[in-house]
Amino acid sequence: MFDFRDHTYNSKSLTQENSPNPKSQTNSKSRPATVSVIAIDGPVASGKTAVGLSLARRLGYRVVDTGMMYRAITWLALNRGLDLEDEDALVALAEAANIELGQPGSNGSPTLKINGIDVTGELREPEVDRNVSLVSRVPGVRRAMVRRQRRLAAEGRLIMLGRDIGTVVLPDAPLKIYLDASAPVRAERRHKELAEAGIERPESEILAELEARDKMDRERHASPLKPADGAITIDTDALSLEDVIERVHEAAAAAS
């Protein structure tokens, strides 16, 4: 478990000089990657979480899935019956919420508690899926989350996943990756992911929601979804998980 200690983000905190002994980050399959922070962006179900978790295990890094943070605020707003059009109420909720991010457990997935409640299993529920973009598009909500995300990044040895990490949260990150995939492929992946979690939903319904969310994420005024300047874009449609991990790891080694 780690907290949101009061660190200020700056590019100096993300250099190789601040990273730990490279020997602790080596892998027999490839060169060591000593870049301190890796920012991975992309649309929903593009493979960010799977790639980030696998790469973090390989490098011994922490993972921060910022999407979980926005989903947790959405869950809390729904749980309290807030009007999701009331931006002031959502901002107040986001600023006051106590978020605890846990590193992957025995099942390989990160955990999240909000106000002391473990909501990890609730974050992929259909109602949260349908409403998270409404909450995450609110500028004040994003500002509250970004402050916390930058504090975490200042500690280094971290992979941060999201939609605006390279563009807004960590624009000076030494390595920025943008994972992309077509909507049908992403819908198929999300359908499988939900099914494995015991949530059965029609793939056509998931596809429609992904396309609607893509449109909202890309057109929102605050932190629209797009590749960051200098980001390496990887289309994951025809690639295996291991292929993508290798490409990102090679990029991390080259950026060191």
PDB file of N, CA, C and O in Angstrom, residues 194-242:
ATOM      1  N   LEU A 194     -14.684  -8.891 -18.776  1.00  0.00           N
ATOM      2  CA  LEU A 194     -15.859  -8.874 -17.906  1.00  0.00           C
ATOM      3  C   LEU A 194     -16.376 -10.284 -17.653  1.00  0.00           C
ATOM      4  O   LEU A 194     -16.771 -10.621 -16.530  1.00  0.00           O
ATOM      5  N   ALA A 195     -16.365 -11.114 -18.686  1.00  0.00           N
ATOM      6  CA  ALA A 195     -16.836 -12.492 -18.539  1.00  0.00           C
ATOM      7  C   ALA A 195     -15.982 -13.245 -17.526  1.00  0.00           C
ATOM      8  O   ALA A 195     -16.502 -14.015 -16.705  1.00  0.00           O
ATOM      9  N   GLU A 196     -14.676 -13.015 -17.574  1.00  0.00           N
ATOM     10  CA  GLU A 196     -13.772 -13.675 -16.620  1.00  0.00           C
ATOM     11  C   GLU A 196     -14.026 -13.199 -15.198  1.00  0.00           C
ATOM     12  O   GLU A 196     -13.746 -13.910 -14.236  1.00  0.00           O
ATOM     13  N   ALA A 197     -14.577 -11.978 -15.078  1.00  0.00           N
ATOM     14  CA  ALA A 197     -14.906 -11.435 -13.758  1.00  0.00           C
ATOM     15  C   ALA A 197     -16.330 -11.791 -13.345  1.00  0.00           C
ATOM     16  O   ALA A 197     -16.810 -11.340 -12.299  1.00  0.00           O
ATOM     17  N   GLY A 198     -17.003 -12.597 -14.169  1.00  0.00           N
ATOM     18  CA  GLY A 198     -18.362 -13.029 -13.851  1.00  0.00           C
ATOM     19  C   GLY A 198     -19.444 -12.043 -14.247  1.00  0.00           C
ATOM     20  O   GLY A 198     -20.590 -12.164 -13.807  1.00  0.00           O
ATOM     21  N   ILE A 199     -19.100 -11.059 -15.100  1.00  0.00           N
ATOM     22  CA  ILE A 199     -20.079 -10.067 -15.554  1.00  0.00           C
ATOM     23  C   ILE A 199     -20.407 -10.343 -17.018  1.00  0.00           C
ATOM     24  O   ILE A 199     -19.546 -10.213 -17.895  1.00  0.00           O
ATOM     25  N   GLU A 200     -21.626 -10.745 -17.280  1.00  0.00           N
ATOM     26  CA  GLU A 200     -22.047 -11.069 -18.642  1.00  0.00           C
ATOM     27  C   GLU A 200     -22.774  -9.890 -19.263  1.00  0.00           C
ATOM     28  O   GLU A 200     -23.801  -9.443 -18.754  1.00  0.00           O
ATOM     29  N   ARG A 201     -22.228  -9.386 -20.381  1.00  0.00           N
ATOM     30  CA  ARG A 201     -22.850  -8.283 -21.106  1.00  0.00           C
ATOM     31  C   ARG A 201     -22.704  -8.533 -22.595  1.00  0.00           C
ATOM     32  O   ARG A 201     -21.679  -9.051 -23.051  1.00  0.00           O
ATOM     33  N   PRO A 202     -23.693  -8.163 -23.421  1.00  0.00           N
ATOM     34  CA  PRO A 202     -23.583  -8.351 -24.865  1.00  0.00           C
ATOM     35  C   PRO A 202     -22.408  -7.543 -25.430  1.00  0.00           C
ATOM     36  O   PRO A 202     -22.218  -6.384 -25.058  1.00  0.00           O
ATOM     37  N   GLU A 203     -21.643  -8.167 -26.312  1.00  0.00           N
ATOM     38  CA  GLU A 203     -20.500  -7.473 -26.895  1.00  0.00           C
ATOM     39  C   GLU A 203     -20.933  -6.255 -27.696  1.00  0.00           C
ATOM     40  O   GLU A 203     -20.230  -5.237 -27.724  1.00  0.00           O
ATOM     41  N   SER A 204     -22.095  -6.336 -28.350  1.00  0.00           N
ATOM     42  CA  SER A 204     -22.589  -5.194 -29.132  1.00  0.00           C
ATOM     43  C   SER A 204     -22.871  -3.990 -28.240  1.00  0.00           C
ATOM     44  O   SER A 204     -22.638  -2.837 -28.632  1.00  0.00           O
ATOM     45  N   GLU A 205     -23.362  -4.257 -27.034  1.00  0.00           N
ATOM     46  CA  GLU A 205     -23.629  -3.174 -26.083  1.00  0.00           C
ATOM     47  C   GLU A 205     -22.321  -2.545 -25.614  1.00  0.00           C
ATOM     48  O   GLU A 205     -22.220  -1.316 -25.482  1.00  0.00           O
ATOM     49  N   ILE A 206     -21.319  -3.378 -25.375  1.00  0.00           N
ATOM     50  CA  ILE A 206     -20.010  -2.883 -24.945  1.00  0.00           C
ATOM     51  C   ILE A 206     -19.392  -2.023 -26.040  1.00  0.00           C
ATOM     52  O   ILE A 206     -18.831  -0.954 -25.779  1.00  0.00           O
ATOM     53  N   LEU A 207     -19.519  -2.480 -27.299  1.00  0.00           N
ATOM     54  CA  LEU A 207     -18.965  -1.724 -28.425  1.00  0.00           C
ATOM     55  C   LEU A 207     -19.608  -0.347 -28.530  1.00  0.00           C
ATOM     56  O   LEU A 207     -18.908   0.663 -28.705  1.00  0.00           O
ATOM     57  N   ALA A 208     -20.919  -0.295 -28.397  1.00  0.00           N
ATOM     58  CA  ALA A 208     -21.619   0.991 -28.486  1.00  0.00           C
ATOM     59  C   ALA A 208     -21.158   1.940 -27.381  1.00  0.00           C
ATOM     60  O   ALA A 208     -20.957   3.141 -27.617  1.00  0.00           O
ATOM     61  N   GLU A 209     -20.982   1.399 -26.188  1.00  0.00           N
ATOM     62  CA  GLU A 209     -20.536   2.239 -25.074  1.00  0.00           C
ATOM     63  C   GLU A 209     -19.093   2.707 -25.270  1.00  0.00           C
ATOM     64  O   GLU A 209     -18.759   3.847 -24.950  1.00  0.00           O
ATOM     65  N   LEU A 210     -18.232   1.819 -25.808  1.00  0.00           N
ATOM     66  CA  LEU A 210     -16.851   2.211 -26.061  1.00  0.00           C
ATOM     67  C   LEU A 210     -16.789   3.344 -27.077  1.00  0.00           C
ATOM     68  O   LEU A 210     -16.029   4.309 -26.899  1.00  0.00           O
ATOM     69  N   GLU A 211     -17.567   3.234 -28.124  1.00  0.00           N
ATOM     70  CA  GLU A 211     -17.554   4.265 -29.157  1.00  0.00           C
ATOM     71  C   GLU A 211     -18.072   5.592 -28.612  1.00  0.00           C
ATOM     72  O   GLU A 211     -17.529   6.660 -28.928  1.00  0.00           O
ATOM     73  N   ALA A 212     -19.100   5.530 -27.765  1.00  0.00           N
ATOM     74  CA  ALA A 212     -19.629   6.754 -27.160  1.00  0.00           C
ATOM     75  C   ALA A 212     -18.601   7.354 -26.212  1.00  0.00           C
ATOM     76  O   ALA A 212     -18.411   8.584 -26.173  1.00  0.00           O
ATOM     77  N   ARG A 213     -17.930   6.496 -25.456  1.00  0.00           N
ATOM     78  CA  ARG A 213     -16.929   7.001 -24.515  1.00  0.00           C
ATOM     79  C   ARG A 213     -15.723   7.569 -25.249  1.00  0.00           C
ATOM     80  O   ARG A 213     -15.159   8.588 -24.844  1.00  0.00           O
ATOM     81  N   ASP A 214     -15.301   6.907 -26.323  1.00  0.00           N
ATOM     82  CA  ASP A 214     -14.202   7.437 -27.128  1.00  0.00           C
ATOM     83  C   ASP A 214     -14.506   8.856 -27.583  1.00  0.00           C
ATOM     84  O   ASP A 214     -13.659   9.752 -27.499  1.00  0.00           O
ATOM     85  N   LYS A 215     -15.715   9.051 -28.085  1.00  0.00           N
ATOM     86  CA  LYS A 215     -16.117  10.362 -28.592  1.00  0.00           C
ATOM     87  C   LYS A 215     -16.069  11.406 -27.473  1.00  0.00           C
ATOM     88  O   LYS A 215     -15.535  12.510 -27.651  1.00  0.00           O
ATOM     89  N   MET A 216     -16.597  11.042 -26.313  1.00  0.00           N
ATOM     90  CA  MET A 216     -16.613  11.973 -25.187  1.00  0.00           C
ATOM     91  C   MET A 216     -15.200  12.268 -24.695  1.00  0.00           C
ATOM     92  O   MET A 216     -14.849  13.417 -24.411  1.00  0.00           O
ATOM     93  N   ASP A 217     -14.358  11.232 -24.594  1.00  0.00           N
ATOM     94  CA  ASP A 217     -12.998  11.412 -24.099  1.00  0.00           C
ATOM     95  C   ASP A 217     -12.169  12.274 -25.046  1.00  0.00           C
ATOM     96  O   ASP A 217     -11.347  13.083 -24.606  1.00  0.00           O
ATOM     97  N   ARG A 218     -12.364  12.091 -26.348  1.00  0.00           N
ATOM     98  CA  ARG A 218     -11.559  12.827 -27.320  1.00  0.00           C
ATOM     99  C   ARG A 218     -12.042  14.261 -27.520  1.00  0.00           C
ATOM    100  O   ARG A 218     -11.256  15.128 -27.932  1.00  0.00           O
ATOM    101  N   GLU A 219     -13.321  14.516 -27.228  1.00  0.00           N
ATOM    102  CA  GLU A 219     -13.873  15.846 -27.464  1.00  0.00           C
ATOM    103  C   GLU A 219     -14.020  16.678 -26.199  1.00  0.00           C
ATOM    104  O   GLU A 219     -14.401  17.849 -26.287  1.00  0.00           O
ATOM    105  N   ARG A 220     -13.723  16.105 -25.029  1.00  0.00           N
ATOM    106  CA  ARG A 220     -13.890  16.865 -23.796  1.00  0.00           C
ATOM    107  C   ARG A 220     -12.909  18.037 -23.758  1.00  0.00           C
ATOM    108  O   ARG A 220     -11.800  17.977 -24.303  1.00  0.00           O
ATOM    109  N   HIS A 221     -13.332  19.092 -23.098  1.00  0.00           N
ATOM    110  CA  HIS A 221     -12.512  20.304 -23.024  1.00  0.00           C
ATOM    111  C   HIS A 221     -11.295  20.099 -22.122  1.00  0.00           C
ATOM    112  O   HIS A 221     -10.187  20.555 -22.423  1.00  0.00           O
ATOM    113  N   ALA A 222     -11.491  19.411 -21.010  1.00  0.00           N
ATOM    114  CA  ALA A 222     -10.399  19.185 -20.056  1.00  0.00           C
ATOM    115  C   ALA A 222      -9.665  17.895 -20.399  1.00  0.00           C
ATOM    116  O   ALA A 222     -10.240  16.814 -20.380  1.00  0.00           O
ATOM    117  N   SER A 223      -8.387  18.012 -20.734  1.00  0.00           N
ATOM    118  CA  SER A 223      -7.514  16.852 -20.963  1.00  0.00           C
ATOM    119  C   SER A 223      -8.081  15.856 -21.974  1.00  0.00           C
ATOM    120  O   SER A 223      -8.312  14.690 -21.639  1.00  0.00           O
ATOM    121  N   PRO A 224      -8.329  16.272 -23.207  1.00  0.00           N
ATOM    122  CA  PRO A 224      -8.855  15.333 -24.200  1.00  0.00           C
ATOM    123  C   PRO A 224      -7.869  14.199 -24.476  1.00  0.00           C
ATOM    124  O   PRO A 224      -6.650  14.377 -24.352  1.00  0.00           O
ATOM    125  N   LEU A 225      -8.415  13.045 -24.826  1.00  0.00           N
ATOM    126  CA  LEU A 225      -7.595  11.880 -25.129  1.00  0.00           C
ATOM    127  C   LEU A 225      -6.887  12.081 -26.471  1.00  0.00           C
ATOM    128  O   LEU A 225      -7.529  12.285 -27.494  1.00  0.00           O
ATOM    129  N   LYS A 226      -5.551  12.021 -26.447  1.00  0.00           N
ATOM    130  CA  LYS A 226      -4.749  12.104 -27.670  1.00  0.00           C
ATOM    131  C   LYS A 226      -3.322  11.699 -27.332  1.00  0.00           C
ATOM    132  O   LYS A 226      -2.903  11.776 -26.165  1.00  0.00           O
ATOM    133  N   PRO A 227      -2.542  11.267 -28.333  1.00  0.00           N
ATOM    134  CA  PRO A 227      -1.146  10.941 -28.054  1.00  0.00           C
ATOM    135  C   PRO A 227      -0.378  12.188 -27.622  1.00  0.00           C
ATOM    136  O   PRO A 227      -0.585  13.279 -28.160  1.00  0.00           O
ATOM    137  N   ALA A 228       0.513  12.042 -26.659  1.00  0.00           N
ATOM    138  CA  ALA A 228       1.333  13.162 -26.199  1.00  0.00           C
ATOM    139  C   ALA A 228       2.439  13.444 -27.198  1.00  0.00           C
ATOM    140  O   ALA A 228       2.839  12.576 -27.987  1.00  0.00           O
ATOM    141  N   ASP A 229       2.927  14.662 -27.189  1.00  0.00           N
ATOM    142  CA  ASP A 229       4.093  14.998 -28.002  1.00  0.00           C
ATOM    143  C   ASP A 229       5.246  14.093 -27.592  1.00  0.00           C
ATOM    144  O   ASP A 229       5.548  13.949 -26.405  1.00  0.00           O
ATOM    145  N   GLY A 230       5.874  13.487 -28.578  1.00  0.00           N
ATOM    146  CA  GLY A 230       7.009  12.614 -28.284  1.00  0.00           C
ATOM    147  C   GLY A 230       6.636  11.209 -27.860  1.00  0.00           C
ATOM    148  O   GLY A 230       7.533  10.406 -27.568  1.00  0.00           O
ATOM    149  N   ALA A 231       5.342  10.900 -27.823  1.00  0.00           N
ATOM    150  CA  ALA A 231       4.925   9.558 -27.399  1.00  0.00           C
ATOM    151  C   ALA A 231       5.180   8.535 -28.504  1.00  0.00           C
ATOM    152  O   ALA A 231       5.095   8.845 -29.697  1.00  0.00           O
ATOM    153  N   ILE A 232       5.488   7.321 -28.097  1.00  0.00           N
ATOM    154  CA  ILE A 232       5.604   6.198 -29.029  1.00  0.00           C
ATOM    155  C   ILE A 232       4.236   5.545 -29.133  1.00  0.00           C
ATOM    156  O   ILE A 232       3.698   5.057 -28.132  1.00  0.00           O
ATOM    157  N   THR A 233       3.641   5.558 -30.315  1.00  0.00           N
ATOM    158  CA  THR A 233       2.313   4.979 -30.514  1.00  0.00           C
ATOM    159  C   THR A 233       2.446   3.526 -30.972  1.00  0.00           C
ATOM    160  O   THR A 233       3.191   3.232 -31.912  1.00  0.00           O
ATOM    161  N   ILE A 234       1.722   2.643 -30.309  1.00  0.00           N
ATOM    162  CA  ILE A 234       1.739   1.217 -30.652  1.00  0.00           C
ATOM    163  C   ILE A 234       0.308   0.763 -30.900  1.00  0.00           C
ATOM    164  O   ILE A 234      -0.534   0.832 -30.007  1.00  0.00           O
ATOM    165  N   ASP A 235       0.030   0.305 -32.118  1.00  0.00           N
ATOM    166  CA  ASP A 235      -1.282  -0.260 -32.437  1.00  0.00           C
ATOM    167  C   ASP A 235      -1.262  -1.726 -32.009  1.00  0.00           C
ATOM    168  O   ASP A 235      -0.483  -2.521 -32.532  1.00  0.00           O
ATOM    169  N   THR A 236      -2.115  -2.073 -31.067  1.00  0.00           N
ATOM    170  CA  THR A 236      -2.067  -3.411 -30.472  1.00  0.00           C
ATOM    171  C   THR A 236      -3.025  -4.412 -31.111  1.00  0.00           C
ATOM    172  O   THR A 236      -3.123  -5.546 -30.652  1.00  0.00           O
ATOM    173  N   ASP A 237      -3.719  -4.012 -32.162  1.00  0.00           N
ATOM    174  CA  ASP A 237      -4.716  -4.895 -32.777  1.00  0.00           C
ATOM    175  C   ASP A 237      -4.163  -6.287 -33.082  1.00  0.00           C
ATOM    176  O   ASP A 237      -4.788  -7.297 -32.756  1.00  0.00           O
ATOM    177  N   ALA A 238      -3.018  -6.325 -33.741  1.00  0.00           N
ATOM    178  CA  ALA A 238      -2.487  -7.604 -34.215  1.00  0.00           C
ATOM    179  C   ALA A 238      -1.317  -8.101 -33.381  1.00  0.00           C
ATOM    180  O   ALA A 238      -0.617  -9.031 -33.787  1.00  0.00           O
ATOM    181  N   LEU A 239      -1.114  -7.498 -32.216  1.00  0.00           N
ATOM    182  CA  LEU A 239       0.025  -7.874 -31.384  1.00  0.00           C
ATOM    183  C   LEU A 239      -0.424  -8.671 -30.161  1.00  0.00           C
ATOM    184  O   LEU A 239      -1.492  -8.421 -29.603  1.00  0.00           O
ATOM    185  N   SER A 240       0.414  -9.598 -29.735  1.00  0.00           N
ATOM    186  CA  SER A 240       0.154 -10.317 -28.487  1.00  0.00           C
ATOM    187  C   SER A 240       0.570  -9.433 -27.324  1.00  0.00           C
ATOM    188  O   SER A 240       1.307  -8.450 -27.486  1.00  0.00           O
ATOM    189  N   LEU A 241       0.104  -9.777 -26.135  1.00  0.00           N
ATOM    190  CA  LEU A 241       0.487  -9.033 -24.944  1.00  0.00           C
ATOM    191  C   LEU A 241       2.001  -9.013 -24.787  1.00  0.00           C
ATOM    192  O   LEU A 241       2.599  -7.968 -24.513  1.00  0.00           O
ATOM    193  N   GLU A 242       2.639 -10.151 -24.991  1.00  0.00           N
ATOM    194  CA  GLU A 242       4.089 -10.225 -24.835  1.00  0.00           C
ATOM    195  C   GLU A 242       4.797  -9.354 -25.862  1.00  0.00           C
ATOM    196  O   GLU A 242       5.819  -8.726 -25.555  1.00  0.00           O
TER     197      GLU A 242
END
